[in-house]
Coordinates of C-alpha atoms in Angstrom, one line a residue:
M1 CA 94.1 79.2 104.1
R2 CA 93.6 82.7 102.9
E3 CA 91.0 83.4 105.5
Q4 CA 93.3 82.1 108.2
R5 CA 96.1 84.4 107.0
R6 CA 93.8 87.4 107.3
H7 CA 93.0 86.7 110.9
I8 CA 96.7 85.9 111.8
H9 CA 98.0 89.1 110.4
L10 CA 95.2 91.5 111.4
A11 CA 97.1 93.2 114.2
A12 CA 100.1 93.8 111.9
L13 CA 98.4 94.8 108.8
V14 CA 95.5 97.1 109.8
L15 CA 97.3 100.3 110.6
A16 CA 96.4 102.6 113.5
V17 CA 94.3 105.7 112.7
T18 CA 95.1 109.0 114.3
I19 CA 92.4 111.2 112.7
P20 CA 88.7 110.7 113.4
L21 CA 86.9 109.8 110.2
A22 CA 83.7 111.8 111.0
G23 CA 85.6 115.0 110.2
C24 CA 87.4 113.7 107.1
G25 CA 86.6 114.8 103.6
G26 CA 88.0 116.2 100.4
E27 CA 91.7 115.7 99.7
G28 CA 94.4 113.8 101.6
G29 CA 98.1 114.0 101.5
A30 CA 100.5 113.1 98.7
P31 CA 101.4 109.4 98.2
G32 CA 104.4 108.0 99.9
N33 CA 107.2 105.6 98.7
G34 CA 106.6 101.9 98.7
E35 CA 108.7 98.8 98.2
S36 CA 108.3 95.3 96.7
P37 CA 106.4 92.8 98.9
D38 CA 108.6 91.1 101.5
S39 CA 107.5 87.5 101.2
G40 CA 109.1 84.1 101.0
S41 CA 106.0 82.4 99.6
E42 CA 105.5 81.4 96.0
K43 CA 102.8 84.0 95.5
G44 CA 104.8 86.6 97.2
K45 CA 107.7 85.8 94.9
R46 CA 105.3 86.2 91.9
A47 CA 104.4 89.7 93.1
R48 CA 107.9 90.7 93.8
Q49 CA 109.2 89.4 90.5
S50 CA 106.6 91.4 88.6
G51 CA 108.9 94.3 89.1
P52 CA 108.0 98.0 89.4
S53 CA 105.3 99.5 87.3
R54 CA 106.6 101.5 84.3
G55 CA 104.2 104.3 85.0
D56 CA 103.1 104.7 81.5
G57 CA 100.0 106.5 82.5
A58 CA 96.4 105.8 81.4
I59 CA 95.1 102.3 80.9
P60 CA 94.0 101.9 77.2
A61 CA 90.3 101.6 76.6
K62 CA 90.5 98.4 74.5
G63 CA 92.8 95.8 73.1
V64 CA 94.5 95.1 76.5
L65 CA 94.5 92.7 79.4
V66 CA 94.2 94.6 82.6
K67 CA 95.5 93.1 85.9
A68 CA 95.9 94.5 89.4
W69 CA 98.1 93.5 92.3
C70 CA 98.7 94.7 95.8
T71 CA 101.8 95.0 98.0
V72 CA 101.7 95.4 101.7
P73 CA 105.2 96.3 102.9
A74 CA 105.9 96.2 106.6
N75 CA 107.0 99.8 107.1
N76 CA 105.5 101.6 104.1
P77 CA 102.0 102.3 102.8
A78 CA 100.2 99.5 101.0
K79 CA 99.9 100.0 97.2
V80 CA 97.6 98.8 94.5
T81 CA 99.2 98.6 91.0
V82 CA 97.1 98.3 87.8
E83 CA 98.9 97.2 84.6
A84 CA 97.7 97.0 81.0
W85 CA 99.3 94.3 78.7
N86 CA 98.9 93.7 75.0
P87 CA 97.6 90.1 74.8
T88 CA 99.4 89.6 71.4
S89 CA 102.8 91.1 71.9
W90 CA 102.7 90.7 75.7
K91 CA 104.2 94.1 76.2
Q92 CA 103.1 96.4 79.0
V93 CA 101.3 99.4 77.5
G94 CA 100.1 101.3 80.6
S95 CA 100.1 101.3 84.4
T96 CA 99.1 103.3 87.4
T97 CA 99.7 102.9 91.1
F98 CA 97.5 103.9 94.1
T99 CA 99.2 104.5 97.4
L100 CA 96.6 103.6 100.1
P101 CA 95.8 105.8 103.1
A102 CA 97.2 104.4 106.3
Q103 CA 93.8 103.7 107.7
T104 CA 92.7 101.6 104.7
V105 CA 91.0 98.3 105.7
L106 CA 93.0 95.5 104.1
T107 CA 91.2 92.5 105.7
D108 CA 87.6 91.5 106.2
D109 CA 87.8 91.6 110.0
D110 CA 86.7 95.2 110.5
A111 CA 84.5 95.5 107.4
K112 CA 83.9 93.7 104.1
T113 CA 85.8 95.0 101.1
P114 CA 86.8 93.4 97.8
L115 CA 90.2 95.0 98.4
S116 CA 90.9 92.3 101.0
E117 CA 90.9 89.6 98.3
L118 CA 93.1 91.7 96.0
C119 CA 95.6 92.4 98.8
D120 CA 95.6 88.9 100.2
D121 CA 98.7 87.7 98.4
G122 CA 100.8 90.5 99.8
M123 CA 100.0 89.6 103.4
I124 CA 102.2 86.5 103.7
E125 CA 105.1 86.9 106.2
P126 CA 108.7 86.0 105.2
G127 CA 109.3 82.3 105.6
E128 CA 105.6 81.4 105.7
T129 CA 104.6 78.8 103.1
D130 CA 101.4 79.3 101.0
D131 CA 99.1 76.5 100.1
E132 CA 100.6 75.2 96.8
D133 CA 97.3 73.8 95.8
D134 CA 96.0 77.4 95.5
G135 CA 97.8 77.9 92.2
P136 CA 97.5 81.2 90.4
N137 CA 94.5 83.5 90.9
G138 CA 91.6 82.8 88.6
F139 CA 89.8 85.3 86.5
A140 CA 88.6 88.0 88.9
E141 CA 85.0 88.2 89.9
P142 CA 83.3 91.5 88.7
R143 CA 83.2 92.9 92.2
L144 CA 87.0 93.2 92.1
R145 CA 86.8 95.0 88.8
Q146 CA 84.2 97.3 90.3
L147 CA 86.7 98.5 92.9
F148 CA 87.9 100.8 90.1
N149 CA 86.0 103.2 87.9
D150 CA 85.8 102.7 84.1
D151 CA 89.2 104.0 83.2
F152 CA 91.0 102.8 86.4
S153 CA 91.7 106.4 87.6
K154 CA 89.9 105.9 90.9
L155 CA 89.8 103.2 93.6
A156 CA 87.1 102.6 96.2
V157 CA 88.3 101.7 99.7
V158 CA 87.1 101.4 103.3
L159 CA 88.8 103.5 106.0
S160 CA 88.7 102.6 109.7
D161 CA 88.9 104.8 112.8
S162 CA 90.7 103.0 115.6
R163 CA 89.2 105.3 118.3
T164 CA 85.5 104.7 117.4
G165 CA 85.6 101.4 115.5
G166 CA 83.7 103.2 112.7
T167 CA 84.3 102.6 109.0
R168 CA 83.8 105.0 106.1
A169 CA 83.8 104.3 102.4
A170 CA 86.0 106.5 100.3
V171 CA 87.5 107.0 96.8
V172 CA 91.3 107.5 96.3
T173 CA 93.2 108.6 93.2
P174 CA 96.8 107.8 92.2
D175 CA 97.9 111.4 93.1
G176 CA 96.9 110.8 96.7
R177 CA 93.5 112.6 96.8
K178 CA 90.9 111.1 99.2
T179 CA 87.2 111.7 99.0
M180 CA 84.7 110.4 101.5
L181 CA 81.5 109.0 100.0
T182 CA 79.2 110.5 102.6
K183 CA 79.2 113.8 104.5
G184 CA 79.6 112.2 107.9
G185 CA 77.5 112.2 111.1
E186 CA 75.0 115.0 111.7
S187 CA 75.5 114.9 115.5
D188 CA 78.5 114.5 117.8
F189 CA 76.5 111.9 119.7
A190 CA 75.7 109.8 116.6
D191 CA 76.7 106.2 116.2
A192 CA 80.0 105.5 114.5
P193 CA 79.4 104.8 110.8
T194 CA 79.6 101.2 109.5
E195 CA 80.1 101.7 105.8
Q196 CA 81.6 98.8 103.9
H197 CA 82.1 97.2 100.4
P198 CA 82.2 100.2 98.1
V199 CA 82.1 99.5 94.4
F200 CA 81.8 101.7 91.3
A201 CA 78.6 101.5 89.2
P202 CA 79.8 100.3 85.7
G203 CA 79.3 102.9 83.1
S204 CA 79.0 105.8 85.5
E205 CA 82.4 107.2 84.6
G206 CA 83.4 107.1 88.2
T207 CA 80.6 109.4 89.4
E208 CA 78.5 106.8 91.3
V209 CA 79.5 104.3 94.0
W210 CA 77.4 101.8 95.9
Y211 CA 78.1 100.6 99.4
M212 CA 76.4 98.8 102.2
T213 CA 76.2 99.3 106.0
K214 CA 77.3 96.6 108.3
G215 CA 74.6 97.2 110.8
K216 CA 74.1 95.6 114.2
E217 CA 73.6 91.8 114.5
D218 CA 69.8 92.2 114.7
E219 CA 69.6 94.6 111.8
T220 CA 69.3 93.9 108.1
P221 CA 72.2 95.5 106.2
R222 CA 71.2 98.3 103.8
I223 CA 72.6 99.2 100.5
F224 CA 73.1 102.8 99.3
S225 CA 74.5 104.6 96.3
T226 CA 76.0 108.1 96.2
K227 CA 77.5 110.5 93.7
V228 CA 81.2 111.2 94.1
S229 CA 81.0 114.5 92.3
G230 CA 78.4 116.8 90.8
G231 CA 75.0 117.7 92.2
K232 CA 74.0 115.9 95.4
A233 CA 77.5 114.5 95.9
G234 CA 77.8 112.8 99.2
T235 CA 74.0 112.3 99.7
P236 CA 73.1 108.6 100.2
I237 CA 70.3 107.1 98.1
A238 CA 68.7 104.0 99.7
R239 CA 68.7 101.1 97.3
G240 CA 67.2 98.4 99.5
A241 CA 68.1 95.6 101.9
G242 CA 71.1 93.4 101.4
D243 CA 72.0 90.0 102.7
R244 CA 74.5 90.0 105.6
L245 CA 78.0 89.3 104.2
T246 CA 79.7 86.1 105.3
L247 CA 82.5 83.8 104.2
Q248 CA 80.0 82.1 101.8
R249 CA 78.6 85.5 100.7
P250 CA 81.7 87.7 100.7
G251 CA 80.2 90.7 98.8
F252 CA 77.7 92.1 96.3
T253 CA 78.1 92.7 92.6
L254 CA 76.5 95.4 90.5
A255 CA 74.8 94.2 87.3
G256 CA 72.7 95.8 84.5
R257 CA 71.9 99.4 83.7
P258 CA 70.5 100.9 85.7
A259 CA 72.7 99.0 88.2
S260 CA 71.2 96.4 90.6
A261 CA 73.1 95.0 93.6
I262 CA 73.2 91.2 93.8
T263 CA 74.6 89.6 96.9
A264 CA 75.2 86.1 95.7
S265 CA 78.8 85.0 95.5
I266 CA 81.0 83.6 92.6
L267 CA 78.8 85.9 90.5
R268 CA 79.3 86.3 86.8
V269 CA 77.2 88.7 84.7
S270 CA 76.2 88.2 81.1
P271 CA 77.6 90.8 78.5
N272 CA 74.3 92.5 78.2
G273 CA 73.8 92.7 82.0
R274 CA 70.5 90.9 81.8
K275 CA 71.5 87.6 83.6
A276 CA 73.8 86.6 86.4
A277 CA 75.2 83.2 87.3
G278 CA 76.4 82.5 90.8
F279 CA 76.1 80.8 94.2
H280 CA 73.0 81.6 96.3
E281 CA 73.6 80.5 99.9
L282 CA 72.0 77.1 100.7
Q283 CA 70.6 77.0 97.2
G284 CA 73.6 76.1 95.0
M285 CA 74.7 77.5 91.6
N286 CA 71.9 79.2 89.7
V287 CA 71.2 81.7 87.0
V288 CA 68.9 84.7 87.8
D289 CA 67.4 87.5 85.8
V290 CA 68.9 90.9 86.7
P291 CA 66.2 93.4 87.7
R292 CA 65.8 96.2 85.1
R293 CA 65.7 98.9 87.8
A294 CA 68.1 100.2 90.4
T295 CA 67.5 97.9 93.4
T296 CA 69.0 95.0 95.4
Q297 CA 68.4 91.3 95.0
R298 CA 68.9 89.0 97.9
D299 CA 69.4 85.2 98.0
D300 CA 65.6 84.5 98.3
D301 CA 64.3 87.3 96.1
A302 CA 64.6 86.0 92.5
P303 CA 63.4 82.9 90.7
L304 CA 66.4 80.5 90.4
F305 CA 67.3 78.5 87.3
P306 CA 69.7 75.8 88.6
L307 CA 73.0 75.1 86.8
P308 CA 74.3 71.5 86.4
D309 CA 75.7 70.3 89.7
A310 CA 79.3 70.1 88.4
C311 CA 79.4 73.7 87.0
R312 CA 81.3 76.5 88.7
P313 CA 80.5 79.6 86.5
W314 CA 83.6 81.4 85.4
A315 CA 82.2 83.8 82.7
W316 CA 79.7 84.2 79.9
T317 CA 80.8 83.5 76.3
D318 CA 77.7 85.3 75.1
N319 CA 74.4 86.5 76.5
T320 CA 73.0 83.0 77.0
T321 CA 76.0 80.8 77.4
V322 CA 77.9 80.2 80.7
L323 CA 81.5 79.1 80.7
C324 CA 81.9 76.4 83.5
G325 CA 84.8 74.8 85.3
P326 CA 84.5 72.0 87.8
R327 CA 83.2 72.4 91.4
E328 CA 85.4 70.8 94.0
L329 CA 82.5 68.8 95.5
T330 CA 81.3 67.4 92.2
E331 CA 84.5 66.2 90.5
D332 CA 83.0 62.8 89.5
D333 CA 83.6 63.1 85.7
P334 CA 87.2 62.5 84.7
A335 CA 86.8 64.4 81.4
R336 CA 85.7 67.5 83.3
K337 CA 87.9 67.4 86.4
N338 CA 90.5 69.9 85.1
N339 CA 88.5 71.1 82.2
F340 CA 86.0 73.8 81.0
W341 CA 82.7 73.5 79.1
T342 CA 79.7 75.6 78.4
V343 CA 76.0 75.5 79.5
D344 CA 73.2 76.8 77.3
T345 CA 71.1 78.8 79.9
T346 CA 68.1 78.9 77.5
R347 CA 67.6 75.2 78.3
L348 CA 67.4 75.8 82.1
R349 CA 64.1 75.7 83.9
K350 CA 63.0 77.4 87.1
D351 CA 63.6 75.3 90.2
E352 CA 64.3 72.2 88.1
T353 CA 67.5 70.1 87.6
A354 CA 69.3 71.2 84.5
P355 CA 68.7 68.9 81.6
E356 CA 71.6 66.9 80.2
G357 CA 71.2 68.6 76.8
A358 CA 72.2 72.0 78.3
T359 CA 75.8 70.9 79.0
G360 CA 78.4 71.1 76.2
K361 CA 81.3 68.8 75.7
P362 CA 84.7 69.5 77.3
I363 CA 86.8 72.2 75.7
L364 CA 90.3 70.9 76.6
P365 CA 91.9 67.5 75.9
T366 CA 91.7 65.2 79.0
T367 CA 94.9 65.4 81.0
S368 CA 96.0 65.4 84.6
R369 CA 97.1 69.1 84.3
K370 CA 95.6 71.6 86.7
N371 CA 94.1 74.4 84.6
T372 CA 93.0 77.8 85.8
L373 CA 91.1 80.4 83.7
R374 CA 92.9 83.7 83.7
A375 CA 91.0 85.8 81.2
L376 CA 88.3 85.6 78.6
S377 CA 88.3 87.7 75.3
P378 CA 85.7 90.4 74.9
D379 CA 83.9 88.4 72.2
G380 CA 83.9 85.2 74.4
R381 CA 85.7 83.2 71.7
Q382 CA 89.1 82.8 73.3
M383 CA 90.4 82.2 76.8
I384 CA 93.8 82.3 78.4
I385 CA 94.6 79.6 80.9
T386 CA 97.5 78.8 83.2
S387 CA 98.2 75.1 83.2
R388 CA 100.3 73.4 86.0
Q389 CA 102.3 70.2 86.0
G390 CA 103.8 70.0 89.5
P391 CA 105.6 73.3 90.1
R392 CA 105.8 74.2 86.4
E393 CA 103.3 76.8 85.1
E394 CA 102.6 77.4 81.4
H395 CA 100.2 79.7 79.7
F396 CA 97.9 78.8 76.8
R397 CA 95.5 80.5 74.5
V398 CA 92.5 78.3 73.5
A399 CA 89.2 78.7 71.8
T400 CA 86.0 78.2 73.9
E401 CA 84.7 75.6 71.4
P402 CA 84.5 71.9 72.5
G403 CA 87.6 69.9 71.6
S404 CA 89.9 72.9 71.0
T405 CA 93.6 72.5 71.0
P406 CA 95.5 74.9 73.4
E407 CA 98.3 77.0 71.9
K408 CA 101.2 77.6 74.2
I409 CA 102.1 81.3 74.7
E410 CA 105.9 81.4 74.4
S411 CA 106.4 85.1 75.1
T412 CA 108.3 85.8 78.4
G413 CA 106.1 88.9 78.7
A414 CA 103.1 86.7 79.3
D415 CA 104.7 85.1 82.3
Q416 CA 105.4 88.5 83.7
A417 CA 101.9 89.7 83.0
L418 CA 100.2 86.6 84.5
R419 CA 102.5 85.7 87.3
S420 CA 100.9 87.7 90.1
G421 CA 97.6 89.5 91.0
F422 CA 94.2 89.2 89.3
V423 CA 93.3 89.7 85.7
L424 CA 90.3 92.1 86.0
E425 CA 89.4 92.5 82.4
W426 CA 90.3 91.7 78.8
R427 CA 88.9 94.6 76.8

C-alpha cells in the first residue's frame, strides 16, 4: 500500500528543479511557511491533529522520547518536525522544524532515501483511504534516526535535478541553510551524480555523513563518507561496495564505532554496536557481528546466526538479547501472534536453526489485541506499545520481562505524542 502511494503521487510530490545541482553549495534561502497536512485518511488526521510544533528549541540530550513527522502540503514546502516528549509527564519539552528545499526527493522513485518512509504518511490525497491494517508506525529503524545528527540540528536529504536526472546528497538546517556533501563534478561533460541514501554517522556530532551511489544497472553501488565541515570537507572517502537497494533491501544502516555500513533491512543494532539483527535477502532473519573497522557489509559477507523463524527483531534489550515480535509469515503460535518475546543470541549458532532454549516466553498476556512497539527505554527494561481493538487505540507501558502486566497510560499528552510519525529514540 505505501509503495503504491509513492508511485501514484510521484508526479505531484517531487517538485521541479530550476537550479542545476552541479553548481550548488553552501547556503540556501530562508525557510518558507507551511501548513498542516491536507489528508482525509486516518494517518493524515493523526498528523494534522498533532498540531503545530511549539518551537521550544533544542531537543534535550536525555530523559525524552523523540519523534519525527513530515507534512507534504500541496502548495507549500514539505516540512519535517522533530518533537521531544517527557515519557512520564507526557509534556512536550522541545521541538524543531526543517523546511525542505523544493528539490528534495520525497519518494524512492528517483533515489533511495530514508526520508521517503518518514514522509509517506503525509502523501495521502484528500478522500483517499489508508489501509486500516497498517495501524500506527512501529519503533523506527536506526536508519531513520540516522537522517539526523546527534542533537537533531541537521537533516540529511537527497536533492534532484529535473534537467539532468542527477541526485546529490545534502544537509539542511532548521534556519534554511543547505550544504552539499560533495564538491560536484570536475568537468562540464561529466555524468550526472547519482548520490542517494545519506545518513549521519552516530557519534560524529554531525560532522560525518555516509551515502551511496545508485550507479548503472551493470555497476555495483559504492558507499562513501564525507566530512560536512572542517578539514577535507566535501571530499569523498570510499568505504566499499554496497548491495543494490530494492524493496526488500530499502537502505543501509551504520553500526559500531568506527561506523560500518550494513545493507540488510529491518536492522536493529545492539547497544554496544557489536551486533546487528535483521533480514538478509534470501537468507531470512539473522544476527551478524559488526565489523570493528570502517567498511561495508553486504548480504553475503558476514557469517549468519539465524534467529528463530517466528522472530521479527524490533530492538535489543541488552548487548546479547533481541526483542522479537511476530513475523507475518510465521504466525502459527497463538501465544505469540500479537505478542513480544526475547531471544538470547549467545545461544545461536552459525548457519544452524536456532535452538528452542534461546527463545523466551511471551511478555504480554494472550489476547486478540493488535500490539505495536512504539519505543524502548534506554536500559531496555520497559517498552511503550500501542494496542488496538477495532478502531480504538490505547497506549501502555510494560516491562520487557515474560508475563508482565501492561500499565495503561492515561495522559492525553501520550496520545498526542504517539498519534503520528515515528518514535526515533527514547534517550
